[in-house]
Short mmCIF file of C-alpha atoms in Angstrom, two decimals:
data_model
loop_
_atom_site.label_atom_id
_atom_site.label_comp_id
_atom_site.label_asym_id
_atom_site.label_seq_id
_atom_site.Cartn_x
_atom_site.Cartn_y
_atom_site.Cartn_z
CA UNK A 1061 19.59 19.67 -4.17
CA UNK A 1062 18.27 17.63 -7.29
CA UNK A 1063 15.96 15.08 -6.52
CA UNK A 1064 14.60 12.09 -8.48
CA UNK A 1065 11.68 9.65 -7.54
CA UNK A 1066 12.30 6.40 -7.81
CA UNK A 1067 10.12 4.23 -9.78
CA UNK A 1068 7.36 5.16 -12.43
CA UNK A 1069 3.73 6.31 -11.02
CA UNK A 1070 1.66 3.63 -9.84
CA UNK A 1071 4.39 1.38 -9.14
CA UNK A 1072 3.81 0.83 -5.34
CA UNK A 1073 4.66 -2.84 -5.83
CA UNK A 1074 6.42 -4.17 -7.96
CA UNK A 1075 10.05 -5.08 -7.38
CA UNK A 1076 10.72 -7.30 -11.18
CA UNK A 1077 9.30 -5.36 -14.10
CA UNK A 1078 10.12 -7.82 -16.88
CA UNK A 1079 6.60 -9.15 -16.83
CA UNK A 1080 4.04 -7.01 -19.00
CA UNK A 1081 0.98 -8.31 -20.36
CA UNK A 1082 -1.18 -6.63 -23.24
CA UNK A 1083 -4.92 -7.98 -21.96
CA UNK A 1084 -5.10 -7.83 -18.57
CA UNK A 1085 -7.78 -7.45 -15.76
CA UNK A 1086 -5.97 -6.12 -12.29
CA UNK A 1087 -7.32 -6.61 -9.15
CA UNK A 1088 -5.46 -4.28 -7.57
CA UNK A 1089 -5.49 -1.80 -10.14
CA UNK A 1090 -4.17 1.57 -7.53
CA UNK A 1091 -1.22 -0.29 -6.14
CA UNK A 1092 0.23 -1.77 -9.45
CA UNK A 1093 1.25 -0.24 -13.01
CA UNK A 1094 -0.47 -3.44 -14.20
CA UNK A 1095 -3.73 -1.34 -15.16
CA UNK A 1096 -1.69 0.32 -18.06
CA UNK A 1097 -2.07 -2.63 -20.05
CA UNK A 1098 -5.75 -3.13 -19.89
CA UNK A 1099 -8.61 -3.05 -18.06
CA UNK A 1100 -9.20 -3.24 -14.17
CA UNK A 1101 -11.09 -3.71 -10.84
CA UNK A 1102 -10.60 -2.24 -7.54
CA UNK A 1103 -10.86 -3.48 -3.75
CA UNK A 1104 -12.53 -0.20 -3.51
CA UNK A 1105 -15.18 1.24 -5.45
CA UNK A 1106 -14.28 4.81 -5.28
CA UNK A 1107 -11.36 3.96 -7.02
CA UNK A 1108 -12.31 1.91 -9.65
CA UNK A 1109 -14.89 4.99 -10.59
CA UNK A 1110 -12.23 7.46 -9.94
CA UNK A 1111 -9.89 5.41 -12.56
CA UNK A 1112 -12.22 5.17 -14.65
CA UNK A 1113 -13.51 8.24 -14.68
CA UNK A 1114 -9.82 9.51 -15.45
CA UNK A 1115 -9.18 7.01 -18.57
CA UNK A 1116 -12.60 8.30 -20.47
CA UNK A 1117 -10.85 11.82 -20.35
CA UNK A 1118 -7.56 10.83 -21.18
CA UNK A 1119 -7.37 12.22 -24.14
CA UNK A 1120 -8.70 15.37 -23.06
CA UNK A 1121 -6.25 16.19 -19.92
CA UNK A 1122 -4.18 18.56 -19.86
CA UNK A 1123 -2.28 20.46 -16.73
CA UNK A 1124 -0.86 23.34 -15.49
CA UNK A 1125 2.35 22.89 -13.12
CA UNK A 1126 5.48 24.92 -12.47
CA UNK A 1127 7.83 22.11 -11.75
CA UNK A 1128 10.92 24.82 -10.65
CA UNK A 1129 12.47 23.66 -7.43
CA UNK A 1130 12.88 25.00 -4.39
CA UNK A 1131 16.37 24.00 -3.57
CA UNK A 1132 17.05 25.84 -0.79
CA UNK A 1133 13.85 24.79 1.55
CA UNK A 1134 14.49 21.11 1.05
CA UNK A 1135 15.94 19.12 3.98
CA UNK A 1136 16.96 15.93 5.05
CA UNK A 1137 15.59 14.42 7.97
CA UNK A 1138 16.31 11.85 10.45
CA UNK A 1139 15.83 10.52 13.85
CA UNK A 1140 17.88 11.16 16.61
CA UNK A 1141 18.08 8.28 19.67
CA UNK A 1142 19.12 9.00 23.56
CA UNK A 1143 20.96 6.67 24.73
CA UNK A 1144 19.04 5.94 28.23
CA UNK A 1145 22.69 5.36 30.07
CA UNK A 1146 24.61 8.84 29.10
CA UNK A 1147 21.82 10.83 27.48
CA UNK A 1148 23.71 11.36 24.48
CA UNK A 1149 21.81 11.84 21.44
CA UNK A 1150 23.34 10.29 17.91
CA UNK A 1151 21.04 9.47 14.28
CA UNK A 1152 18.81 6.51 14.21
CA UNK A 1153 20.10 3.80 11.65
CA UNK A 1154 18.70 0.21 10.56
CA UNK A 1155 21.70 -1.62 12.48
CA UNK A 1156 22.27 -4.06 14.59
CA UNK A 1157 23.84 -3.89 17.24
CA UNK A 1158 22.94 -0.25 17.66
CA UNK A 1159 25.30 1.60 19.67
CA UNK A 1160 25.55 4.63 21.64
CA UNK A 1161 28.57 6.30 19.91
CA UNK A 1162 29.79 8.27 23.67
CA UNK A 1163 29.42 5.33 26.28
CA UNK A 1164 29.19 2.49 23.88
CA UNK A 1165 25.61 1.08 25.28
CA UNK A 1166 23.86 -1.47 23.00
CA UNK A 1167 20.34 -0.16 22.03
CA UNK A 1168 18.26 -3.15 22.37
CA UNK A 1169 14.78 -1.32 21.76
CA UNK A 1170 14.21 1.69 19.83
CA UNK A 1171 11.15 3.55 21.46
CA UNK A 1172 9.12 4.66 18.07
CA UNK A 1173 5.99 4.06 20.33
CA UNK A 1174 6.58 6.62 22.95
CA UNK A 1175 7.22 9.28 20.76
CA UNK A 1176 3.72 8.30 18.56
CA UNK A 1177 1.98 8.02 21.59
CA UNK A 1178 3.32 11.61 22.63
CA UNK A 1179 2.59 13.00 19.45
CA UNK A 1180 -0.75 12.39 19.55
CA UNK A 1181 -0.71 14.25 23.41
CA UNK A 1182 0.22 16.98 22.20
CA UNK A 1183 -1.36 17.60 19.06
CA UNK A 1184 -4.70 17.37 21.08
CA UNK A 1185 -2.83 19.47 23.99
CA UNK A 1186 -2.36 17.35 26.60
CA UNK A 1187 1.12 17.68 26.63
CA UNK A 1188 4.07 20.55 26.29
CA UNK A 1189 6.75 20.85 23.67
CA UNK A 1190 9.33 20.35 26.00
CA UNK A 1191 7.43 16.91 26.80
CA UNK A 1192 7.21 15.93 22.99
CA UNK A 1193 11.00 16.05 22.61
CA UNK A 1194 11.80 14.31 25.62
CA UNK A 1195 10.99 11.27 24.16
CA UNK A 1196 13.71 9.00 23.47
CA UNK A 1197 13.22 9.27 20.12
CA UNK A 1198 12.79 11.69 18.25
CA UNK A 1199 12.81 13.61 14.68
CA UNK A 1200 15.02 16.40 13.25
CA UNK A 1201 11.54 17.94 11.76
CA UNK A 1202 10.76 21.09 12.54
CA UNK A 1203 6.93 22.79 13.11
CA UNK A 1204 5.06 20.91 15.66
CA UNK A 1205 3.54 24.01 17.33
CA UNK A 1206 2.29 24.85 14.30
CA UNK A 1207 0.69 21.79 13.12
CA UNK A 1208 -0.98 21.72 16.76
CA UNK A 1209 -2.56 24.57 15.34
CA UNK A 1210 -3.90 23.23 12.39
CA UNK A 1211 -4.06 20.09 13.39
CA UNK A 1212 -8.57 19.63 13.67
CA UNK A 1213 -8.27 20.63 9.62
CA UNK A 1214 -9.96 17.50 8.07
CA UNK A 1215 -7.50 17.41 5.51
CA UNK A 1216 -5.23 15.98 8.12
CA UNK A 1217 -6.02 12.75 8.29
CA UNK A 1218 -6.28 10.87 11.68
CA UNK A 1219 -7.62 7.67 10.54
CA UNK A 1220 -6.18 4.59 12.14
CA UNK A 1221 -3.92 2.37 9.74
CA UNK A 1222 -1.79 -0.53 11.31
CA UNK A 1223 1.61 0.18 10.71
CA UNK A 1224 4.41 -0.64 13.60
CA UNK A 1225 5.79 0.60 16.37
CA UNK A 1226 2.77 2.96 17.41
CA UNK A 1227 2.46 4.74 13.59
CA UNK A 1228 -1.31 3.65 13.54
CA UNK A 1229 -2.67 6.74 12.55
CA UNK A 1230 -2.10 8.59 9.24
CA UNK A 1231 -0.95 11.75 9.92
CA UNK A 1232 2.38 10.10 12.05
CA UNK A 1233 3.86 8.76 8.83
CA UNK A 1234 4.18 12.50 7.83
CA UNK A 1235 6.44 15.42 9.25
CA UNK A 1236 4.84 18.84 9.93
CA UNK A 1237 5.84 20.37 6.95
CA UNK A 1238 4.99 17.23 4.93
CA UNK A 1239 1.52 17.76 6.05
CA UNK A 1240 1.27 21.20 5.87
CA UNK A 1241 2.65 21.13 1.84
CA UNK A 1242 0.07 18.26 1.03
CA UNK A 1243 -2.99 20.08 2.68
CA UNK A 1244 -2.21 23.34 0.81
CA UNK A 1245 -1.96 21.23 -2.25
CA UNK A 1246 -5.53 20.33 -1.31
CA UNK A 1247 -6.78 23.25 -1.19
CA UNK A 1248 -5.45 24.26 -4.06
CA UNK A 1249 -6.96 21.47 -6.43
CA UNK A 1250 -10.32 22.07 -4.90
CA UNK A 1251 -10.04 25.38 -6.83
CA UNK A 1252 -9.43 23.95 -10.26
CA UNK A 1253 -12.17 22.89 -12.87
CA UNK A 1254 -14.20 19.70 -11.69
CA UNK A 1255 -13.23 17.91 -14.91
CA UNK A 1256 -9.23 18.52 -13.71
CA UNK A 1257 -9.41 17.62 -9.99
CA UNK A 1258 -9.88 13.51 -10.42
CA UNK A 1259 -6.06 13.36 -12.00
CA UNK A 1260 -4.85 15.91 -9.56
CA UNK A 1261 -6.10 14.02 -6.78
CA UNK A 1262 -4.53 10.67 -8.72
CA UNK A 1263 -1.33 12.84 -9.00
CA UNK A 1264 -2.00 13.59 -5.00
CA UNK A 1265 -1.25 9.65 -3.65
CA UNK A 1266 1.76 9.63 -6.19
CA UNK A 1267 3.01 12.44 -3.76
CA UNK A 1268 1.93 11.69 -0.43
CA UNK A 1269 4.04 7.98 -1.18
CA UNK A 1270 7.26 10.35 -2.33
CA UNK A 1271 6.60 13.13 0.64
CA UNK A 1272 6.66 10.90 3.74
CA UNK A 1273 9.05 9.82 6.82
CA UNK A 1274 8.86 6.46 5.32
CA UNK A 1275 9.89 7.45 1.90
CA UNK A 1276 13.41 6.60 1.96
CA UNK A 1277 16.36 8.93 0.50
CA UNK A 1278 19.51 7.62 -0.34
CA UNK A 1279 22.49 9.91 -2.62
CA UNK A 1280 19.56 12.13 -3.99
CA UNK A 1281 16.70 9.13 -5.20
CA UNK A 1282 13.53 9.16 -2.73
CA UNK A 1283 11.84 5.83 -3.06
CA UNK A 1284 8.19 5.80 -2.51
CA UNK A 1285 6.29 4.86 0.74
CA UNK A 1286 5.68 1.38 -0.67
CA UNK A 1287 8.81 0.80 -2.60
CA UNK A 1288 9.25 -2.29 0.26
CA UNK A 1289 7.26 -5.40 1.77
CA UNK A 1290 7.62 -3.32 5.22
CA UNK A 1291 8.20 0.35 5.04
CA UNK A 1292 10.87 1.75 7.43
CA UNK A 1293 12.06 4.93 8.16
CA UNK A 1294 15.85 6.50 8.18
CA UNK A 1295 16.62 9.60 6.25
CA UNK A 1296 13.70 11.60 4.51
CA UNK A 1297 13.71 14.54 2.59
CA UNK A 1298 10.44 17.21 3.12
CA UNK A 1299 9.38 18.06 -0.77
CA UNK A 1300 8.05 21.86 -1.63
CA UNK A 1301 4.83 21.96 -3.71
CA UNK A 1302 6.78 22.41 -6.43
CA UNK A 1303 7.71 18.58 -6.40
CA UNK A 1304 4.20 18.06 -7.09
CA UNK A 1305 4.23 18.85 -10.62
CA UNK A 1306 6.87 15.82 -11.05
CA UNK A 1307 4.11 13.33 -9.94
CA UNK A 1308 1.34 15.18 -11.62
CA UNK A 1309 3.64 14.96 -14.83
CA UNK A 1310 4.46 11.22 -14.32
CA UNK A 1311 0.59 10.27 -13.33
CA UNK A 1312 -1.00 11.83 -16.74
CA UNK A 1313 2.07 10.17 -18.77
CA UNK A 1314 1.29 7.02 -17.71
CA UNK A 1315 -2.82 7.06 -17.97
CA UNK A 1316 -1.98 8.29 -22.10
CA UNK A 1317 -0.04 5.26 -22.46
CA UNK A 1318 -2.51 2.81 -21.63
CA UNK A 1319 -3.65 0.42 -23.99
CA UNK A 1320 -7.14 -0.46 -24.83
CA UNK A 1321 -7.84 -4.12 -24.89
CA UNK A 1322 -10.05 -6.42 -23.96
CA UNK A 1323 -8.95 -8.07 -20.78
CA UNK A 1324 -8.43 -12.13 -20.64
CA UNK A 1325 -6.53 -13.23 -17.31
CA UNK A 1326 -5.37 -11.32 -14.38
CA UNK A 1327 -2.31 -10.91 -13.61
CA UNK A 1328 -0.60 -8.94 -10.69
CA UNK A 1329 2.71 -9.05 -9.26
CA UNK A 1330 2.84 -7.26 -6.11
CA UNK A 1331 4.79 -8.10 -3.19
CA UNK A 1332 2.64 -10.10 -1.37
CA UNK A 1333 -1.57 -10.93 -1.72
CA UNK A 1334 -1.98 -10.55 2.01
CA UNK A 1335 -5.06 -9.37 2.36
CA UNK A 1336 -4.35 -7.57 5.39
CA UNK A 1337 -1.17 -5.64 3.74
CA UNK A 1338 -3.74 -4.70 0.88
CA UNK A 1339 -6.10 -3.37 2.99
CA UNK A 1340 -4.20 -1.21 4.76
CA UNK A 1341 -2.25 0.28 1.86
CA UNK A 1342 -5.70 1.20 0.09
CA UNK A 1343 -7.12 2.38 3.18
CA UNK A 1344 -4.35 4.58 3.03
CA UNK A 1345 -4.76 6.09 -0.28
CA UNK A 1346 -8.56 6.35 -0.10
CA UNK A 1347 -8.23 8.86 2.97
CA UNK A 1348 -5.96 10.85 0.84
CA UNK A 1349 -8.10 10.55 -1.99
CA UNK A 1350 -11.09 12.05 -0.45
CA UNK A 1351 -10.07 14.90 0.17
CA UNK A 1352 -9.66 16.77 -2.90
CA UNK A 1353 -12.57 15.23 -4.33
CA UNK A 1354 -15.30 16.77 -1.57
CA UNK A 1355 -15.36 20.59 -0.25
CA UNK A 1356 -14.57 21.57 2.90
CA UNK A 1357 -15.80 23.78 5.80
CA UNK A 1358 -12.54 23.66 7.94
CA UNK A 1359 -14.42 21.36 10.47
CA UNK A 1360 -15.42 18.35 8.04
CA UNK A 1361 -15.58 17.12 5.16
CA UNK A 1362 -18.59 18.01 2.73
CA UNK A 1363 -19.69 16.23 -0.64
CA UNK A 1364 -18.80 17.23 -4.16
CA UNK A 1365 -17.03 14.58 -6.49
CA UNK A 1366 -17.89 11.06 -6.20
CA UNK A 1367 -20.28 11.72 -3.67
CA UNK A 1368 -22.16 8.59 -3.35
CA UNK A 1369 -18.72 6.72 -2.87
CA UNK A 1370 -17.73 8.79 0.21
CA UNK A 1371 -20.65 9.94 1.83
CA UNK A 1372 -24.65 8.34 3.10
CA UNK A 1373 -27.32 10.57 3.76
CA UNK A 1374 -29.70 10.71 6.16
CA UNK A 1375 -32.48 12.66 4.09
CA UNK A 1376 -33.75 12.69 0.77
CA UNK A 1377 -31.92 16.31 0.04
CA UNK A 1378 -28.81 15.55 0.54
CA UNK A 1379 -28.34 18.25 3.43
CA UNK A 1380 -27.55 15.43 6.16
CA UNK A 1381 -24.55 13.26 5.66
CA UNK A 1382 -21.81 11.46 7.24
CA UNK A 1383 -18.50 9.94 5.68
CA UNK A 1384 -18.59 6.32 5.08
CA UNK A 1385 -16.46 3.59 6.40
CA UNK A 1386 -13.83 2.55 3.71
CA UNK A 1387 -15.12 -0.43 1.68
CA UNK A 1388 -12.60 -3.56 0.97
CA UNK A 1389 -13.51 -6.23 -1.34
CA UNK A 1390 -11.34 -8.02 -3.21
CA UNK A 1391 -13.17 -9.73 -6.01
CA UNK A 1392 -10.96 -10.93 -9.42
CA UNK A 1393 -14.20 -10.42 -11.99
CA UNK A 1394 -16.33 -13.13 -13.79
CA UNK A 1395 -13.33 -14.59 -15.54
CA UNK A 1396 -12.64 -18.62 -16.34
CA UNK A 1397 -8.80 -18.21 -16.07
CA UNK A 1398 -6.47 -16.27 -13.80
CA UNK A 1399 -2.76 -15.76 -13.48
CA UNK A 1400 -1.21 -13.99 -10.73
CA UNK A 1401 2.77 -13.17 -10.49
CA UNK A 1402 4.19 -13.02 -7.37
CA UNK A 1403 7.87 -11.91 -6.08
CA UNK A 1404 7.44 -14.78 -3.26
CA UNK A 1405 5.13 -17.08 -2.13
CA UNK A 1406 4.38 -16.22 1.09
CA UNK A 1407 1.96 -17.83 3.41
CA UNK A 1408 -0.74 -15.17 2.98
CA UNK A 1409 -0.92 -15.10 -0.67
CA UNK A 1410 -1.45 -18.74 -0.85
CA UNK A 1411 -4.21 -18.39 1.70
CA UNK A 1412 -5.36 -15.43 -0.45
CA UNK A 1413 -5.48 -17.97 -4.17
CA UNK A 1414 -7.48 -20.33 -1.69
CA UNK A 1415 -10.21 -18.35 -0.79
CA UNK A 1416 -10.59 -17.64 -3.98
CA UNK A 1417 -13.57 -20.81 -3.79
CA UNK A 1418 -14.38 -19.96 -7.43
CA UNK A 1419 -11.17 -21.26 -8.49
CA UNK A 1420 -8.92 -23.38 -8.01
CA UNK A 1421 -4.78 -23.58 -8.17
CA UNK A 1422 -4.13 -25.75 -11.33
CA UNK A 1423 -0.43 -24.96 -12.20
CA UNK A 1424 2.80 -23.21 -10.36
CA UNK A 1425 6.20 -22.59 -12.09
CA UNK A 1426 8.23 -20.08 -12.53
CA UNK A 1427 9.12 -17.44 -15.30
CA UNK A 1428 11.57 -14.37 -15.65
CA UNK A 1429 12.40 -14.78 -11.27
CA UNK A 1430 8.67 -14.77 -10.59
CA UNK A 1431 6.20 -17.25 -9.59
CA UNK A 1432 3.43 -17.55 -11.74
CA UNK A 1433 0.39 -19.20 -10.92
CA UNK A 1434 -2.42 -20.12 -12.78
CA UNK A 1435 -6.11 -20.48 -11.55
CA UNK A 1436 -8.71 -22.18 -13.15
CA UNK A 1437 -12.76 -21.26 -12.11
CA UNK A 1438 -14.74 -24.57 -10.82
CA UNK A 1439 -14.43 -26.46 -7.91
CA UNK A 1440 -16.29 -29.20 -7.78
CA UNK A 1441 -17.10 -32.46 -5.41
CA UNK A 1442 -16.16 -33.92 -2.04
CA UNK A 1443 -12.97 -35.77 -1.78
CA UNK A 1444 -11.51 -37.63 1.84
CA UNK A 1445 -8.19 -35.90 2.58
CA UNK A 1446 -6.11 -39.84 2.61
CA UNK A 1447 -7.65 -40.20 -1.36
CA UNK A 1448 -5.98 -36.67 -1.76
CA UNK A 1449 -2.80 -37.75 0.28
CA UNK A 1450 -2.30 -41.40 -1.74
CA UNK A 1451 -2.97 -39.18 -5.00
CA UNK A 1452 -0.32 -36.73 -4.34
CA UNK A 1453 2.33 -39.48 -3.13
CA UNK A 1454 1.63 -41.83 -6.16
CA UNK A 1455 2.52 -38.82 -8.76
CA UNK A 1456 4.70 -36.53 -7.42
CA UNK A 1457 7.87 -36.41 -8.85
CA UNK A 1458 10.52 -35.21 -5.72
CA UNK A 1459 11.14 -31.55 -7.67
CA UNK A 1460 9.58 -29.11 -4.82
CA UNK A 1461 7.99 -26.98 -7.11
CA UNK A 1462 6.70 -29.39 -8.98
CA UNK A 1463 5.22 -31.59 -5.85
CA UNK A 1464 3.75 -27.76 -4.43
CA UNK A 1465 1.82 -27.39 -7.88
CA UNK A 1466 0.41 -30.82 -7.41
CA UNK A 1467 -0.55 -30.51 -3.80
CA UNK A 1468 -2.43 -27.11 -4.04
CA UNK A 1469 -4.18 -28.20 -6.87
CA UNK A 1470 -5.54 -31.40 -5.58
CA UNK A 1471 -6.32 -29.04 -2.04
CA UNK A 1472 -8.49 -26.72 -4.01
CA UNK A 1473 -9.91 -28.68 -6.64
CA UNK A 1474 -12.72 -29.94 -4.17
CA UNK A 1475 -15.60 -27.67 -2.88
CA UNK A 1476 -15.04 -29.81 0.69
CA UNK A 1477 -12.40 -32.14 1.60
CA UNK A 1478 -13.53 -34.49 4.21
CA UNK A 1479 -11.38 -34.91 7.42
CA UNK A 1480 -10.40 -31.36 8.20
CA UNK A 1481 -11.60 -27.66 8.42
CA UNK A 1482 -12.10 -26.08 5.05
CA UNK A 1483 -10.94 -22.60 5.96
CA UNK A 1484 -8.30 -21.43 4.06
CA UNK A 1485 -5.24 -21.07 6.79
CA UNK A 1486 -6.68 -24.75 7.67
CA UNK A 1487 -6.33 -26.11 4.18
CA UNK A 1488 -2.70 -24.67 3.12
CA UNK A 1489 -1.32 -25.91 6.64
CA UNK A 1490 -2.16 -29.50 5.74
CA UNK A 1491 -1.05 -29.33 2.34
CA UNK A 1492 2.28 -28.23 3.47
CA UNK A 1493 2.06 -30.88 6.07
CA UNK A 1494 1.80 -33.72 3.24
CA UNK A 1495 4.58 -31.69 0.93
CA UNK A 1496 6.94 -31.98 4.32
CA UNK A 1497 6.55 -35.72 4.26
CA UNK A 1498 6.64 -35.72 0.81
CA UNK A 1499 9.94 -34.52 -0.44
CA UNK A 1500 11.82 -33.61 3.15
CA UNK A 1501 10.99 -36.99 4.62
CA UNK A 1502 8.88 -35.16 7.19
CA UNK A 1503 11.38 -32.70 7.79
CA UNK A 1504 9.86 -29.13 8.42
CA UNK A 1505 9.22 -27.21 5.42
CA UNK A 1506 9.09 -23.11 4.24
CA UNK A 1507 7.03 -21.39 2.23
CA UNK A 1508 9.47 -20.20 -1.31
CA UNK A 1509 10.96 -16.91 -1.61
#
């Protein structure tokens, strides 16, 4: 079976590529290709050393891959349902209505969560095989026995990350074998030179996103892990190691083709800003991460690369040490412009741009199918929120776009607006409010997509 990925490296997000800008600053510089064409920051420090770390080299890297396939270990996967009227059991797909193909029972609920919350039984032995797969869900993977065995390796990761129906912990987006592939692939990395093992461990999150139940497969394309807003799961195909080498090839093409420049604005075009969606997609690729870069004793984790980023210490030597909670902050740089590009704007981007209380909103239009909008640093003043409302009536012009621009600007050009609650969620609520009344006539009003 041949097998392409779907998508260049880096591009976790992005569903419109027509926008590319030469001098750019990126934000989100791991989840975007938008780092390729200039400079960037990172909601995470370890990964804003790690990429930079990995650009001051790029000249110099080099790698060693035998990208043969295994054809005949490869397999598709799916999930199999039981109907709870007949017991017969037929392949999970994103339908509705959902159908039991023997009796003809509607499945109203597909039970994800007891088979997560089994899982996790018996990996930590509470519970038999035979219990496992008497869920009423459950997957065509293979190997649970032994990853039970395995399973207290730290590079299985069993952080908690909030995905739905009951995957909220790492190491359930991932089949046996997926897991057993990646941490051998671990291992192995930890045994190259120290100057190598930063862009293997890059190349490493390009194929955990490409090696996962969630990374769809459709007529022989796998689309990554965060190809979509919400990742679901179908059919999924378990890579060999040698499907590494593709992302290891892909990763060091694209950090030779980035362009040095100064950076100007920032610009992203993700999916969504949600800081909540962010979050949990670099949480995600900072466990992974990790693990390459430190040694290991088969019980925990131990420093090596990048220490201070991972790791505190207790004492002065360095011989007591714990891992560190994963740091999130998402701060755009000491700029006086910014331009984001969005696919949509949804609610929590907008409340994203808002908190932004160094800038404010000061144009939104559109260009090549995206939204781009523009932020300008300074707020400044108090204004009453019926000066703010007569403003926005007197010069808006009926075009919604047009009347949304206006309203967010006048909503963040103020550092407090008298008359409500200046929290974000607070502030875009009564903006949309007044751009209801405004061009619907007080008719209801949704957020463009």
């Amino acid at each position: 079976m041949e097998l392409d990925f779907y998508d260049n490296s880096f591009q976790f997000w992005r569903r419109n590529s027509s926008i590319q800008l030469s001098s750019i600053l990126d934000p989100f510089a791991l989840s975007s290709e938008l780092h390729l064409y200039g400079d960037f920051t990172d909601p995470n420090p370890l990964f804003h050393i790690l990429l930079k770390e990995i650009y001051r080299n790029k000249e110099n890297l080099s790698i060693e891959c035998n990208s043969k396939t295994n054809k005949d270990k490869l397999k598709v996967n799916f999930w199999k349902i039981k109907c709870p009227r007949c017991g017969e059991e037929f392949p999970y797909k994103r339908k509705k209505p959902l159908r039991c193909p023997k009796c003809n029972n509607i499945i109203d609920n597909v039970d994800f969560k007891t088979w997560n919350n089994n899982l996790e039984k018996f990996l930590y032995g509470e519970i038999s095989i035979k219990e496992l797969f008497d869920s009423p869900v459950t997957p065509t993977s293979e190997n649970y026995e032994k990853l039970r065995d395995v399973f207290l390796d730290p590079d299985i990761p069993k952080t908690k990350i909030n995905f739905k129906n009951g995957f909220d912990s790492i190491y359930k987006l991932f089949s046996p074998n997926q897991l057993l592939v990646i941490s051998d692939i671990i291992k192995q990395i930890r045994e190259r030179k120290e100057e190598e093992i930063p862009i293997y461990s890059l190349a490493l999150l390009d194929f955990v996103t490409y090696n996962s139940m969630f990374s769809r497969f459709n007529e022989g394309i796998i689309f990554s892990l965060f190809s979509s807003k919400e990742p679901t799961t179908e059919e999924w195909v378990e890579l060999t190691q040698s499907y590494f080498c593709i992302s290891l090839k892909r990763v060091l093409k694209s950090i030779k083709e980035k362009r040095n420049e100064s950076p100007k604005i920032i610009a992203s075009h993700p999916f969504t800003l949600d800081t909540k969606v962010l979050y949990n997609i670099e949480l995600f690729f900072y466990e992974w991460v990790k693990r390459p870069l430190s040694y290991s004793n088969g019980y925990t984790l131990i420093p090596r690369l990048f220490k201070d980023y991972i790791f505190s210490y207790i004492d002065k030597e360095c011989e007591s040490f714990y891992e560190k909670d994963f740091e999130f902050s998402s701060n755009i740089g000491n700029l006086d412009k910014a331009i984001f590009y969005l696919d949509e704007l949804d609610f929590n981007s907008l409340v994203y741009l808002i908190s932004l209380k160094d800038f404010h909103i000061s144009k939104i239009e559109t260009e090549k199918n995206l939204f781009k909008i523009e932020l300008i640093k300074g707020r400044k003043g108090i204004k009453p929120l019926w000066e703010i409302y007569t403003k926005i009536k007197k010069e808006n012009d009926g075009i919604y776009l047009n009347v949304l621009s206006l309203t967010l600007r006048e909503f963040t050009k103020y550092e407090k607006i008298l008359g409500i609650s200046n929290d974000p969620p607070t502030i875009l609520n009564y903006a949309f409010k007044i751009l209801s009344e405004i061009v619907n006539g007080g008719k209801s009003t949704k957020v463009i997509s």
